[in-house]
Tab-separated table of C-alpha atoms in Angstrom:
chain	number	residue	atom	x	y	z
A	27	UNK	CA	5.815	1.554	-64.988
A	28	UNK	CA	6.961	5.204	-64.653
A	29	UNK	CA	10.726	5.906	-64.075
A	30	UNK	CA	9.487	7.751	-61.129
A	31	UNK	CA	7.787	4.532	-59.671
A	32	UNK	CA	10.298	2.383	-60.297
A	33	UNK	CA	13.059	4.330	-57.730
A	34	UNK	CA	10.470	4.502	-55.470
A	35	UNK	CA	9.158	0.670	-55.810
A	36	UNK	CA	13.138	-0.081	-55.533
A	37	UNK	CA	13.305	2.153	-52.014
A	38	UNK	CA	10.490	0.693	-50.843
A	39	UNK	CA	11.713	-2.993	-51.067
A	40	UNK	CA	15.028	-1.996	-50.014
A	41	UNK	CA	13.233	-0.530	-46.830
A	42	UNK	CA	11.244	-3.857	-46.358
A	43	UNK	CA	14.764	-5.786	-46.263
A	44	UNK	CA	16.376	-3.411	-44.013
A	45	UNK	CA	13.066	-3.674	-41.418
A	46	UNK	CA	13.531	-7.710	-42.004
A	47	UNK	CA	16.691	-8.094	-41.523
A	48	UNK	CA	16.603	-5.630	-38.299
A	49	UNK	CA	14.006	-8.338	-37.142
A	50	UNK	CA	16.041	-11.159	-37.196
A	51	UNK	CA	14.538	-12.917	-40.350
A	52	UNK	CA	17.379	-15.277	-41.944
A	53	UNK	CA	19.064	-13.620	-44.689
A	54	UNK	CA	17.292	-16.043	-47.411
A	55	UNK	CA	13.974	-16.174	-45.730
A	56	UNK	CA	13.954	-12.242	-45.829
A	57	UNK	CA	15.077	-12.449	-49.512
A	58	UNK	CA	12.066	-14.539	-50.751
A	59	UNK	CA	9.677	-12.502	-49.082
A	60	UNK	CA	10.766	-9.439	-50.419
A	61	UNK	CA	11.141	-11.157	-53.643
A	62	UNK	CA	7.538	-11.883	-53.283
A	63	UNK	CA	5.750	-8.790	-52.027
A	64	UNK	CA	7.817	-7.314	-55.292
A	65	UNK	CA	6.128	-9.612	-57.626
A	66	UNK	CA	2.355	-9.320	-55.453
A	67	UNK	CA	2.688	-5.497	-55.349
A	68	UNK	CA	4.333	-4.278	-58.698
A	69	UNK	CA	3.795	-7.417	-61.164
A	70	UNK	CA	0.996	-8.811	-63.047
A	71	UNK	CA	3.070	-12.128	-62.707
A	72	UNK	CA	1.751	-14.687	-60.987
A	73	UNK	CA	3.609	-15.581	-57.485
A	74	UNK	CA	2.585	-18.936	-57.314
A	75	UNK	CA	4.356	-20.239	-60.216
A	76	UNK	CA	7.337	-17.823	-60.468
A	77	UNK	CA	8.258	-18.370	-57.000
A	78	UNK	CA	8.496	-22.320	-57.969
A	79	UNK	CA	10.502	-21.872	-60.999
A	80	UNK	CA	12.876	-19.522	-59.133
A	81	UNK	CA	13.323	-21.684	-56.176
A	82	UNK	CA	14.285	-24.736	-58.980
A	83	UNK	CA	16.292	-22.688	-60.987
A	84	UNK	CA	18.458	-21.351	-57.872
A	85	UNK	CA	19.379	-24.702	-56.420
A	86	UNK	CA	19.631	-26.967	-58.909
A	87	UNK	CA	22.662	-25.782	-60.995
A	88	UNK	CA	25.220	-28.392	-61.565
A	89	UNK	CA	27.875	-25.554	-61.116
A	90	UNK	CA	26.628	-25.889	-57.614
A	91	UNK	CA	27.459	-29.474	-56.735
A	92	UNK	CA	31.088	-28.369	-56.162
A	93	UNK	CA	30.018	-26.066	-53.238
A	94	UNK	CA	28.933	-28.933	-50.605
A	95	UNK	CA	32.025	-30.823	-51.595
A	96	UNK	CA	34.344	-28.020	-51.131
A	97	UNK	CA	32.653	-26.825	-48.095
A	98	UNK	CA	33.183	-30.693	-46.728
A	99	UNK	CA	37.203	-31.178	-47.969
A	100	UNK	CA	37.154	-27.965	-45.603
A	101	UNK	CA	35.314	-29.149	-42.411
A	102	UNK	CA	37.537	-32.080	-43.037
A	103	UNK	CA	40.922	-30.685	-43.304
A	104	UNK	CA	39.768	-28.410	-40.310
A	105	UNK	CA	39.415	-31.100	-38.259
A	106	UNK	CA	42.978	-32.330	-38.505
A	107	UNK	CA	46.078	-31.406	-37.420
A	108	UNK	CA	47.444	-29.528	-40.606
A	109	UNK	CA	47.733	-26.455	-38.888
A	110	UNK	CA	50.097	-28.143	-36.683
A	111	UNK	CA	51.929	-29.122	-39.437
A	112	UNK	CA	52.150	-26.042	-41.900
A	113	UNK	CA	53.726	-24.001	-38.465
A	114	UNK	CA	55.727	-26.491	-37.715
A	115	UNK	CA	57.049	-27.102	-41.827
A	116	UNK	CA	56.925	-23.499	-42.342
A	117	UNK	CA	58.701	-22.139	-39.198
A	118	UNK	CA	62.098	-22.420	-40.233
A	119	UNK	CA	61.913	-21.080	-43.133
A	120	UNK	CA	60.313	-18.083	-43.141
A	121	UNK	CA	61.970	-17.311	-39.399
A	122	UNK	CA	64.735	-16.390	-41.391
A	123	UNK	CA	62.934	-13.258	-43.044
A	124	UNK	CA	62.630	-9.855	-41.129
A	125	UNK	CA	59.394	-9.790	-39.335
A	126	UNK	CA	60.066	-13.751	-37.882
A	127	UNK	CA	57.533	-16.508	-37.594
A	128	UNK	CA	54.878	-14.018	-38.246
A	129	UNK	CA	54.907	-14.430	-41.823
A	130	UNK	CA	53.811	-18.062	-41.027
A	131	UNK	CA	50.288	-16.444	-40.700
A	132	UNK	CA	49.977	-15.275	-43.788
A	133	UNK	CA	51.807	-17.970	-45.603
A	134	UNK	CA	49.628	-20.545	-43.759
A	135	UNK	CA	46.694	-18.908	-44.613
A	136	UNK	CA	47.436	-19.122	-48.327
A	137	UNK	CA	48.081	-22.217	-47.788
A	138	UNK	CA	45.186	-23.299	-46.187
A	139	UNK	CA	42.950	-21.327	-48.146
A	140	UNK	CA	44.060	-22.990	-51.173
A	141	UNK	CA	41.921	-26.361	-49.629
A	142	UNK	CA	39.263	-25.151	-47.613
A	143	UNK	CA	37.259	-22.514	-49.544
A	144	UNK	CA	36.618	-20.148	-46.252
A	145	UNK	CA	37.846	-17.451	-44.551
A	146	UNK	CA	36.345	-17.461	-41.021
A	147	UNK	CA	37.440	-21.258	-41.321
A	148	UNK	CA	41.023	-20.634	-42.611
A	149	UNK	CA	41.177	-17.734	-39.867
A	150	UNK	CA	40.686	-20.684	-37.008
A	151	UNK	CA	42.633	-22.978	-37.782
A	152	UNK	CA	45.616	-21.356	-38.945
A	153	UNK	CA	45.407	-19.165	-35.308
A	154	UNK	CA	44.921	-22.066	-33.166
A	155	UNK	CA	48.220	-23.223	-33.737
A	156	UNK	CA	50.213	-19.877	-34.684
A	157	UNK	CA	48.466	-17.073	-31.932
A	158	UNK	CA	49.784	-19.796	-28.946
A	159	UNK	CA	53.075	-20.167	-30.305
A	160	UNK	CA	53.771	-16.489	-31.828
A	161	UNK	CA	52.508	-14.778	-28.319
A	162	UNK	CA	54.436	-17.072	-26.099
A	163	UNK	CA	57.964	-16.452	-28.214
A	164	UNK	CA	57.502	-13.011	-27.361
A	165	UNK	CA	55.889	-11.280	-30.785
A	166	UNK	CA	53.987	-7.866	-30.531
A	167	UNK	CA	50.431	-8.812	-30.191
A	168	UNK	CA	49.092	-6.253	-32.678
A	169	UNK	CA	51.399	-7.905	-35.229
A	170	UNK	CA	50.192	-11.212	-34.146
A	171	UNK	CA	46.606	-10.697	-34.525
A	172	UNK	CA	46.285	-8.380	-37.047
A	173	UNK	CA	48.337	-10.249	-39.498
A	174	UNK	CA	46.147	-13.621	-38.788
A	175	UNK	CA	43.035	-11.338	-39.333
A	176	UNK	CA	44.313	-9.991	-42.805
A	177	UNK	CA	45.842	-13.174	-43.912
A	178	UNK	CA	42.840	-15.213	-43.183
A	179	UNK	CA	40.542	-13.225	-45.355
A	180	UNK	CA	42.652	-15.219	-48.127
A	181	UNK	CA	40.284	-18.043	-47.614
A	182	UNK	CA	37.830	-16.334	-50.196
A	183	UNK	CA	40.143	-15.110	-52.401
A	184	UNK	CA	42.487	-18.294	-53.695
A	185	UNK	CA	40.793	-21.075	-55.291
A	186	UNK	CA	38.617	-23.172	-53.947
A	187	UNK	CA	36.487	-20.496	-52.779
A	188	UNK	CA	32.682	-20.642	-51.558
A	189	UNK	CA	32.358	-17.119	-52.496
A	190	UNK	CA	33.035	-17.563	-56.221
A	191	UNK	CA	30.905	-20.564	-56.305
A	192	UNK	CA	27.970	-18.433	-55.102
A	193	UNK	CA	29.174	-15.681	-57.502
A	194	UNK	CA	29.517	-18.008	-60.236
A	195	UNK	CA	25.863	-19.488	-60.662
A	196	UNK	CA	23.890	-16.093	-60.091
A	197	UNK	CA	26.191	-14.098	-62.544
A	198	UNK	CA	26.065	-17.304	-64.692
A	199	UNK	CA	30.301	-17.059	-65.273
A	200	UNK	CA	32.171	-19.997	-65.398
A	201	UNK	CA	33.285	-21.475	-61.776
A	202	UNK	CA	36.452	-23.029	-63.175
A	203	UNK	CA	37.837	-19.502	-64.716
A	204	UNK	CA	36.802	-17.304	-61.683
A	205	UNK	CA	38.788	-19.986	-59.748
A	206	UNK	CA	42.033	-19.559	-61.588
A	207	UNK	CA	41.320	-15.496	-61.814
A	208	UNK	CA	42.010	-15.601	-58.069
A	209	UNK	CA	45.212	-17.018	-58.259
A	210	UNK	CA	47.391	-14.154	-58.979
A	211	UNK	CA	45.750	-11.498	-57.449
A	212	UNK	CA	45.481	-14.252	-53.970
A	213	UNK	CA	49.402	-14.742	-54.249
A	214	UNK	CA	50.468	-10.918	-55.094
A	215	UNK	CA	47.797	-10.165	-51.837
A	216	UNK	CA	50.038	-12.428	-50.192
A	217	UNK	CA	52.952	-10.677	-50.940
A	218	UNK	CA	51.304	-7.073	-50.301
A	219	UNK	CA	50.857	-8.797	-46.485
A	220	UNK	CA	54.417	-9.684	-46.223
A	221	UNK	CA	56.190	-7.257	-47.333
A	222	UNK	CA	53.502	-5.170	-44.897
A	223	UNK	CA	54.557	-7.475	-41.799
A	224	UNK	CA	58.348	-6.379	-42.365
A	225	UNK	CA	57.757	-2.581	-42.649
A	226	UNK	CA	55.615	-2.962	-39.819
A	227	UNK	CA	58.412	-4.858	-38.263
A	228	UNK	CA	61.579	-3.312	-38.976
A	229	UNK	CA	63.691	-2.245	-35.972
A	230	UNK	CA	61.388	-2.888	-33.628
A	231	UNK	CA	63.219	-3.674	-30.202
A	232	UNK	CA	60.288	-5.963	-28.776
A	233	UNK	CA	60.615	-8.131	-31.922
A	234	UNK	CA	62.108	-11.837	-30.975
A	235	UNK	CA	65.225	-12.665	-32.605
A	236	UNK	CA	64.812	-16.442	-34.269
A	237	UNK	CA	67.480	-19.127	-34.590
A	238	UNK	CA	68.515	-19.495	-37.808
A	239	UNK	CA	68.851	-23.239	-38.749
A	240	UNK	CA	70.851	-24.310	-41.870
A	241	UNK	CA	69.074	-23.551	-45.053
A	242	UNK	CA	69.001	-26.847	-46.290
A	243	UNK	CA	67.615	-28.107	-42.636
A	244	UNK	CA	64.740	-25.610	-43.081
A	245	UNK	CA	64.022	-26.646	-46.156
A	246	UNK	CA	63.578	-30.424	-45.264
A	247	UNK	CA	61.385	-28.907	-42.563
A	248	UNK	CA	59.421	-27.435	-45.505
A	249	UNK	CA	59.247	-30.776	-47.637
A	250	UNK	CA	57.427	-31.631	-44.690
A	251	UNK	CA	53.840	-30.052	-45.600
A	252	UNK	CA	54.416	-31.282	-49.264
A	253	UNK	CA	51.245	-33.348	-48.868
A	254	UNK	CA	49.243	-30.301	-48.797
A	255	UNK	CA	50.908	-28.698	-51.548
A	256	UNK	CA	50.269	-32.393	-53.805
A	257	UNK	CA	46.488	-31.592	-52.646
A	258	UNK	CA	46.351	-28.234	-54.066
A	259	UNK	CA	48.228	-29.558	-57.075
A	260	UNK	CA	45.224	-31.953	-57.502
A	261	UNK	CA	42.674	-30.395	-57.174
A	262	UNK	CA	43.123	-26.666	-58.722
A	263	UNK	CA	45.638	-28.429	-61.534
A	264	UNK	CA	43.186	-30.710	-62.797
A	265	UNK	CA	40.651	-27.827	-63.087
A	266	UNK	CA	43.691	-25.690	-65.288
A	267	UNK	CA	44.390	-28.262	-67.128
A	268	UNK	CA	40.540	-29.068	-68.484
A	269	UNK	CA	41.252	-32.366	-67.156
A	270	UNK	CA	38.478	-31.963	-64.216
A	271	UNK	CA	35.856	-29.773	-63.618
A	272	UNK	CA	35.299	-27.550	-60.680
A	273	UNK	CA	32.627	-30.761	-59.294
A	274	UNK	CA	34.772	-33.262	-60.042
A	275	UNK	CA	38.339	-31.424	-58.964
A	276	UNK	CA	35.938	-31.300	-55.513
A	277	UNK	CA	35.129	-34.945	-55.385
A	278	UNK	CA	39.112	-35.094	-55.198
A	279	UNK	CA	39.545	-33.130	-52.854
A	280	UNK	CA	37.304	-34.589	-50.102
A	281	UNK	CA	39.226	-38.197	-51.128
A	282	UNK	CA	42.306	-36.653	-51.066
A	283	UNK	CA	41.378	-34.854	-47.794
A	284	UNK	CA	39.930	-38.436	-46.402
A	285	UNK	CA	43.499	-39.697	-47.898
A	286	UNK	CA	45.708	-37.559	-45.195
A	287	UNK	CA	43.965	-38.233	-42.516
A	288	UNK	CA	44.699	-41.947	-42.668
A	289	UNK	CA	48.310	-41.238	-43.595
A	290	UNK	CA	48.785	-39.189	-40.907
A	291	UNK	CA	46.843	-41.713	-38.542
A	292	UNK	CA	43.671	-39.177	-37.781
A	293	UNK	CA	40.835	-40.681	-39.269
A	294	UNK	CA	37.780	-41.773	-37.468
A	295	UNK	CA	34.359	-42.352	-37.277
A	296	UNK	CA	33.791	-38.769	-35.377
A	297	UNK	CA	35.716	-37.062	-37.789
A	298	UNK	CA	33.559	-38.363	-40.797
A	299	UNK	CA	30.629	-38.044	-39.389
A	300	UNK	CA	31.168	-34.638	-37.729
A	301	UNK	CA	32.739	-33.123	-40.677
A	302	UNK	CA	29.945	-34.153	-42.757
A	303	UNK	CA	27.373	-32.847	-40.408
A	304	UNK	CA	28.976	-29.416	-40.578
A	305	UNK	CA	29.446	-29.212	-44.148
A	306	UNK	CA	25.304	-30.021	-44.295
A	307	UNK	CA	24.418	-27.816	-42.414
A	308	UNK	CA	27.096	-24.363	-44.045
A	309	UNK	CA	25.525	-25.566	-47.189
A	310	UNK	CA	21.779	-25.625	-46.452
A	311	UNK	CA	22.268	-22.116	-45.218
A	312	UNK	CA	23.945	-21.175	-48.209
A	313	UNK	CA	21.248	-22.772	-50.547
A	314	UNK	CA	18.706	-20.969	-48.402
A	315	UNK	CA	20.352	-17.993	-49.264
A	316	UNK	CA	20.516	-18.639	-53.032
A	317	UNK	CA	17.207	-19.743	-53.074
A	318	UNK	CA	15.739	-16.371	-51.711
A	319	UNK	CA	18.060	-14.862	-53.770
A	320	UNK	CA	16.599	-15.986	-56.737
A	321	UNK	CA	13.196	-14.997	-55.999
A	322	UNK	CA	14.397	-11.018	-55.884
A	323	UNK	CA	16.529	-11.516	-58.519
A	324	UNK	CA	13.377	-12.795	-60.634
A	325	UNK	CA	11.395	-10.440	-59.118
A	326	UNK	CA	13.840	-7.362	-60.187
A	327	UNK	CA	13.884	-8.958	-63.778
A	328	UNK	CA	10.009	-8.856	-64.052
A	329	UNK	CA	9.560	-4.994	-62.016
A	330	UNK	CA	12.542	-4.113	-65.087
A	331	UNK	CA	14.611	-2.177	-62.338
A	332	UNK	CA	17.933	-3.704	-63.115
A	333	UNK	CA	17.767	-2.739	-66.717
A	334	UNK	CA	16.331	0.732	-65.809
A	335	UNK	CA	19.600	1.324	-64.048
A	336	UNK	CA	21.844	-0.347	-66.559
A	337	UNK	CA	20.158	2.000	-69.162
A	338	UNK	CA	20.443	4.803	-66.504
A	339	UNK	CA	24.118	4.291	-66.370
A	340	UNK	CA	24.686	4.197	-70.733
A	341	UNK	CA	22.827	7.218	-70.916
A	342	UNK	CA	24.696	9.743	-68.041
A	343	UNK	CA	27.893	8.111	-69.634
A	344	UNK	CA	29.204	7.003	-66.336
A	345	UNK	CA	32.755	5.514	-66.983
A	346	UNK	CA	33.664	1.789	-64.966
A	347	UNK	CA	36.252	3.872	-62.965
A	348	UNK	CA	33.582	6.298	-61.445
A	349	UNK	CA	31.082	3.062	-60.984
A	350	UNK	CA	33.706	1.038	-59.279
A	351	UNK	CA	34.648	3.757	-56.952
A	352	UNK	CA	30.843	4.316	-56.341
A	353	UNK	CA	30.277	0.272	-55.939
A	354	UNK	CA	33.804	0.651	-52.985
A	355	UNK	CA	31.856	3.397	-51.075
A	356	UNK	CA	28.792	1.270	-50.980
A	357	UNK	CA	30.636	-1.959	-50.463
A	358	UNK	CA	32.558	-0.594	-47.499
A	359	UNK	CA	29.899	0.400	-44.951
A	360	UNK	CA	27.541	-2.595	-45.979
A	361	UNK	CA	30.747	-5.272	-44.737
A	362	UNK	CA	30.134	-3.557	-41.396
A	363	UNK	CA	26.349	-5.181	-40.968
A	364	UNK	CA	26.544	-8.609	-43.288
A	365	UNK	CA	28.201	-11.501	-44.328
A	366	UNK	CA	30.336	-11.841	-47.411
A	367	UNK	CA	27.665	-14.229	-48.957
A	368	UNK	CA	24.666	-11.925	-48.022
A	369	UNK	CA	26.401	-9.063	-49.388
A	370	UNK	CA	26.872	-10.527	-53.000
A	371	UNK	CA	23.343	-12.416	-53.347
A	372	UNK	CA	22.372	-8.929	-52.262
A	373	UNK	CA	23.601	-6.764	-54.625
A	374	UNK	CA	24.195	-8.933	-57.464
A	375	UNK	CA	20.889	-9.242	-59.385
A	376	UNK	CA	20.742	-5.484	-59.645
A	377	UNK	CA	24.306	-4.166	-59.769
A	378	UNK	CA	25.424	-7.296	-62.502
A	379	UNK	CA	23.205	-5.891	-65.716
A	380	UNK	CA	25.064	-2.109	-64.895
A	381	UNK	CA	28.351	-3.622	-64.734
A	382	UNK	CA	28.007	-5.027	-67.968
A	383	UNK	CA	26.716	-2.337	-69.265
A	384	UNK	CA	29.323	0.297	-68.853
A	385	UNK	CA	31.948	-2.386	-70.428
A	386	UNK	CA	33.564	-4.556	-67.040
A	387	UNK	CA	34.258	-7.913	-67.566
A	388	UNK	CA	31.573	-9.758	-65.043
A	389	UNK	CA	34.934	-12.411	-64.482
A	390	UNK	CA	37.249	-9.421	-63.310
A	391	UNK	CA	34.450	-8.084	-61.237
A	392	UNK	CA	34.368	-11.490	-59.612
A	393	UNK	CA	37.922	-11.030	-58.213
A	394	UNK	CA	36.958	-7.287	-57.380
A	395	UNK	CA	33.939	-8.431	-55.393
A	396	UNK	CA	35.588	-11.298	-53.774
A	397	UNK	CA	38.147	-8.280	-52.456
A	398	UNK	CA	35.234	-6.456	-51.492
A	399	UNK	CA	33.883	-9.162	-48.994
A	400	UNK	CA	37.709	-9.774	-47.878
A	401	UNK	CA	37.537	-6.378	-46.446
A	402	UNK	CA	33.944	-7.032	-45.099
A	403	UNK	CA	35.289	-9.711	-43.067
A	404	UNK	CA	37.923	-7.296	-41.063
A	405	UNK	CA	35.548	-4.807	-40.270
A	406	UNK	CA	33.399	-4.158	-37.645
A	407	UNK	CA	30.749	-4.401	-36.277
A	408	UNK	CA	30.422	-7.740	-38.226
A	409	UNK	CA	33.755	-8.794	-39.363
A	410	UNK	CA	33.745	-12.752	-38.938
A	411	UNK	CA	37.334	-13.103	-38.756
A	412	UNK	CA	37.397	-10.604	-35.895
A	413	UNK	CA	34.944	-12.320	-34.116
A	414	UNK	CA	36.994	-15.374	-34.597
A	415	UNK	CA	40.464	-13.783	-33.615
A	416	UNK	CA	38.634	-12.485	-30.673
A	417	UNK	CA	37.347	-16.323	-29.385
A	418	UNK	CA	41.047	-17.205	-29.939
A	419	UNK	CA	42.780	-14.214	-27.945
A	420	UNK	CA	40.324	-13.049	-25.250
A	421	UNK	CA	41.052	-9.182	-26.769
A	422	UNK	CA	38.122	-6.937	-27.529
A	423	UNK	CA	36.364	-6.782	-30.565
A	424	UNK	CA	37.213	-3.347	-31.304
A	425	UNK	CA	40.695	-3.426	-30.126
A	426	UNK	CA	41.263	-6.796	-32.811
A	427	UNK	CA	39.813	-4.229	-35.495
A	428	UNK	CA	42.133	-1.604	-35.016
A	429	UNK	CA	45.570	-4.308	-34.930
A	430	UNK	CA	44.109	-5.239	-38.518
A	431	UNK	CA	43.754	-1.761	-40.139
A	432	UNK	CA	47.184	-2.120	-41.247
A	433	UNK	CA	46.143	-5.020	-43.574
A	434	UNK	CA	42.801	-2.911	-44.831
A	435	UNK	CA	44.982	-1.047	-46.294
A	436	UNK	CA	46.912	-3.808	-47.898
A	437	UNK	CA	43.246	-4.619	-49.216
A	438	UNK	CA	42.286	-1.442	-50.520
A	439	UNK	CA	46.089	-1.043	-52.340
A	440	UNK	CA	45.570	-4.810	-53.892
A	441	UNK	CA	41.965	-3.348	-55.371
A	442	UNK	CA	44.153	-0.424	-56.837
A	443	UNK	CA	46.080	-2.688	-58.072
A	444	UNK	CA	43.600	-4.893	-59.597
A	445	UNK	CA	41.749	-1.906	-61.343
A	446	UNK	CA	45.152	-0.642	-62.539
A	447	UNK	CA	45.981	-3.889	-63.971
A	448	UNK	CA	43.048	-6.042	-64.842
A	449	UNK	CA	44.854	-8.376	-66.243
A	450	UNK	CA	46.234	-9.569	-62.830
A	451	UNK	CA	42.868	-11.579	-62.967
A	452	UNK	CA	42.148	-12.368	-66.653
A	453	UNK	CA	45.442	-13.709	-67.604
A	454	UNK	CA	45.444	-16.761	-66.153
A	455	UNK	CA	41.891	-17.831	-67.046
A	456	UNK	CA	43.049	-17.071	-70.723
A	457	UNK	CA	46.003	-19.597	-70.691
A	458	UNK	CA	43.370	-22.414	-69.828
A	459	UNK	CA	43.009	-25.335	-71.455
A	460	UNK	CA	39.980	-24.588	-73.325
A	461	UNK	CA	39.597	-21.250	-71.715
C-alpha cells in the first residue's frame, strides 16, 4: 500500500472512531468495529478468523487474572470503613505539619491507592470521610477539594494499579516490574503534593490552627491503621520479593481484604456479594475494552501503519525528547473527552512500535503514560475524579477543576521529573528478585 494511502486509510479510521464514539457506541464495541472495517476495507485478511483469534488472544492472558482480583480487594476495601480509620490514625500526625489535616488527603490517598488499584475509587472513599471533616474544622475549600482531586489520581499510579495491568498485556511488559516502577515516582508525587499543600498554605489567616497532641500519642494514633500498611506489605512485598506473582499477590489481597473486615467486625453477606457484583461488572467493561482493542491493534499490524510510523520516526531522526513532548500535547486535550483506560487501549497499538523505535524503554513509558491518564482524570470536561469530588461537595464541575490546577501542575513537574531522571522508575524494578 502507498505511503500516501496509508495516512489517509489511518485518518479515515480515526474519523470512523471519532463519529462512533460521538454516537454513543461503548468504547470497545466502537474499537472492534473499526478494527473490522480496517481489515474488510484495506486487508486481504480474512475478518472472520482474525477477528476470533484477536478476541482469544486479548482476554485470555494469564497476566490478566490479577485485574478482576485487584479490581475486587478494591470494591471490597471500599466498602468498609478504612477511610474512617486512615483520618482518624493519620490526623494527629500530620496536623502537626503546616498546611493541617489537609495533608491527610493526600497521604490517605497513597495509602489507599496502594490496595485498591483506582483512582475515581480511591478519590471516594478517601473524600467521604476527609471533605466532611476538613470543611466543618474550618479549611479553605479550594484547598480541600483540590488536594483530594490531585491526591486521588494516585490510585493509578502506586501499585496495584488497573491501569498498568491493562498497559501490561497489550505492550506485552511484565505486570510485576511496571508495578514496582510506580513506586518511587507514586511516593516522590506524593511528596510534590505536600510540599504543594504547604506553599499553598503558608500564612494564610483562614487556615485552622490544630491541637498538637504529644508526639508519641500521635503516633499510637498512627499504629492504628497498621493493618493496612501489613496489607500493602503483603501483597506488593511478595511480588518484590519473586515470592508471588502479580495473580497470586492478588488472590492475597482479596483474603487479606476479606481478613479486615471480620477483624474489624464488618463482614457480611451484602458486602460479599455486592462487592463481587461490582468488581464483575468494572471488569467485563474493561475486557470489552481489551477485546476491541485487540481487533485494531491486529488490524493496524496487518494495514502495516504502526511500523510505517515507527520507520517514519528512524528516518526524520526524531529524538525521544521531541516525541515525548509531542505524545504530552496529544495526551493533554484527549484526557478532556475519555477515560484513562480508553485513552491507552487507544493509542497504544500504534504509538508502542514508535516508542521503541526511537530508543524509550516501553517499562518507563508505562510510568509516563500512567502520569498521562493521572492528569486526564483532573481535567475537564471528563475528569472522573472531578465528577466524583463534585457528587461529594455539591460545587460545580468547572469550579472543582479550577481548585485542582494547582496539583496539574504538580503533575506536569513530576513528568519533568520523570524524563529528567528515568531512573526514578527503572531502579526499583532492577533490584528485583529475578528482575
Amino acid at each position: 500500500m502507498a505511503e500516501v494511502s496509508l495516512w489517509a486509510m489511518g485518518l479515515f479510521l480515526a474519523l470512523l472512531l471519532l463519529l462512533l464514539l460521538g454516537l454513543g457506541v461503548y468504547v470497545g464495541l466502537a474499537l472492534l468495529l473499526v478494527g473490522l472495517a480496517g481489515l474488510a476495507l484495506f486487508t486481504s485478511a480474512p475478518p472472520g478468523p482474525n477477528l476470533a483469534t484477536a478476541l482469544w488472544a486479548s482476554t485470555s492472558g494469564w497476566s490478566l487474572a490479577a485485574l478482576p482480583l485487584f479490581v475486587w480487594m478494591g470494591e471490597i476495601l471500599y466498602r468498609s470503613r478504612l477511610g474512617q480509620e486512615l483520618l482518624k490514625g493519620l490526623s494527629p500526625l500530620l496536623g502537626r505539619l503546616p498546611g493541617g489535616l489537609l495533608h491527610v488527603n493526600v497521604v490517605a490517598s497513597a495509602l489507599f491507592a496502594a490496595v485498591i488499584g483506582s483512582s475515581a475509587a480511591t478519590t471516594a472513599t478517601v473524600g467521604r470521610f476527609t471533605l466532611p471533616a476538613l470543611l466543618e474544622r474550618g479549611y479553605p475549600k479550594a484547598l480541600a477539594l483540590g488536594s483530594l482531586a490531585g491526591a486521588g489520581t494516585l490510585g493509578f499510579l502506586i501499585p496495584p494499579s488497573i491501569i498498568m495491568i491493562v498497559y501490561g498485556v497489550m505492550a506485552e511488559v511484565s505486570v510485576a516490574r511496571l508495578f514496582m516502577a510506580g513506586v518511587v515516582p507514586g511516593l516522590v508525587l506524593t511528596l510534590l503534593f505536600m510540599l504543594l499543600l504547604v506553599l499553598l498554605s503558608w500564612g494564610r489567616k483562614d487556615m485552622p490552627k490544630e491541637a498538637r497532641p504529644p508526639l508519641g500519642e500521635a503516633l499510637k494514633a498512627f499504629l492504628g491503621v497498621g493493618p493496612v500498611f501489613l496489607l500493602i506489605a503483603m501483597v506488593l512485598g511478595s511480588i518484590y520479593l519473586g515470592v508471588a506473582t502479580p495473580t497470586e499477590a492478588a488472590a492475597l489481597g482479596v483474603v487479606g481484604a476479606l481478613l479486615l473486615t471480620l477483624l474489624r467486625r464488618e463482614a457480611s453477606w451484602s458486602l460479599f456479594w455486592e462487592s463481587l457484583l461490582s468488581a464483575v461488572r468494572t471488569t467485563s467493561m474493561i475486557g470489552l475494552i481489551l477485546a476491541g482493542a485487540g481487533v485494531l491493534t491486529l488490524a493496524m499490524g496487518f494495514t502495516g501503519l504502526p511500523r510505517a510510523l515507527a520507520q517514519w520516526a528512524v528516518e526524520a531522526g526524531v529524538t525521544p525528547l521531541a516525541l515525548l513532548l509531542f505524545l504530552t500535547l496529544i495526551y493533554i486535550p484527549m484526557g478532556w473527552f475519555l477515560d484513562g483506560i480508553s485513552m491507552v487501549v487507544l493509542t497504544i497499538g500504534v504509538i508502542l512500535p514508535v516508542v521503541k523505535a526511537v530508543g524509550i524503554d516501553p517499562l518507563w513509558f508505562g510510568v509516563y503514560l500512567v502520569l498521562m491518564v493521572e492528569l486526564a482524570q483532573i481535567t475537564p470536561p471528563v475528569g472522573f475524579n472531578l465528577f466524583v469530588i463534585q457528587s461529594l461537595s455539591g460545587e460545580d464541575l468547572l469550579t472543582v477543576a479550577r481548585y485542582a490546577l494547582p496539583f496539574m501542575g504538580a503533575l506536569l513537574l513530576a513528568v519533568a521529573l520523570l524524563v529528567a531522571f528515568p531512573g526514578l522508575a527503572t531502579w526499583l524494578p532492577r533490584t528485583m528478585v529475578g528482575g
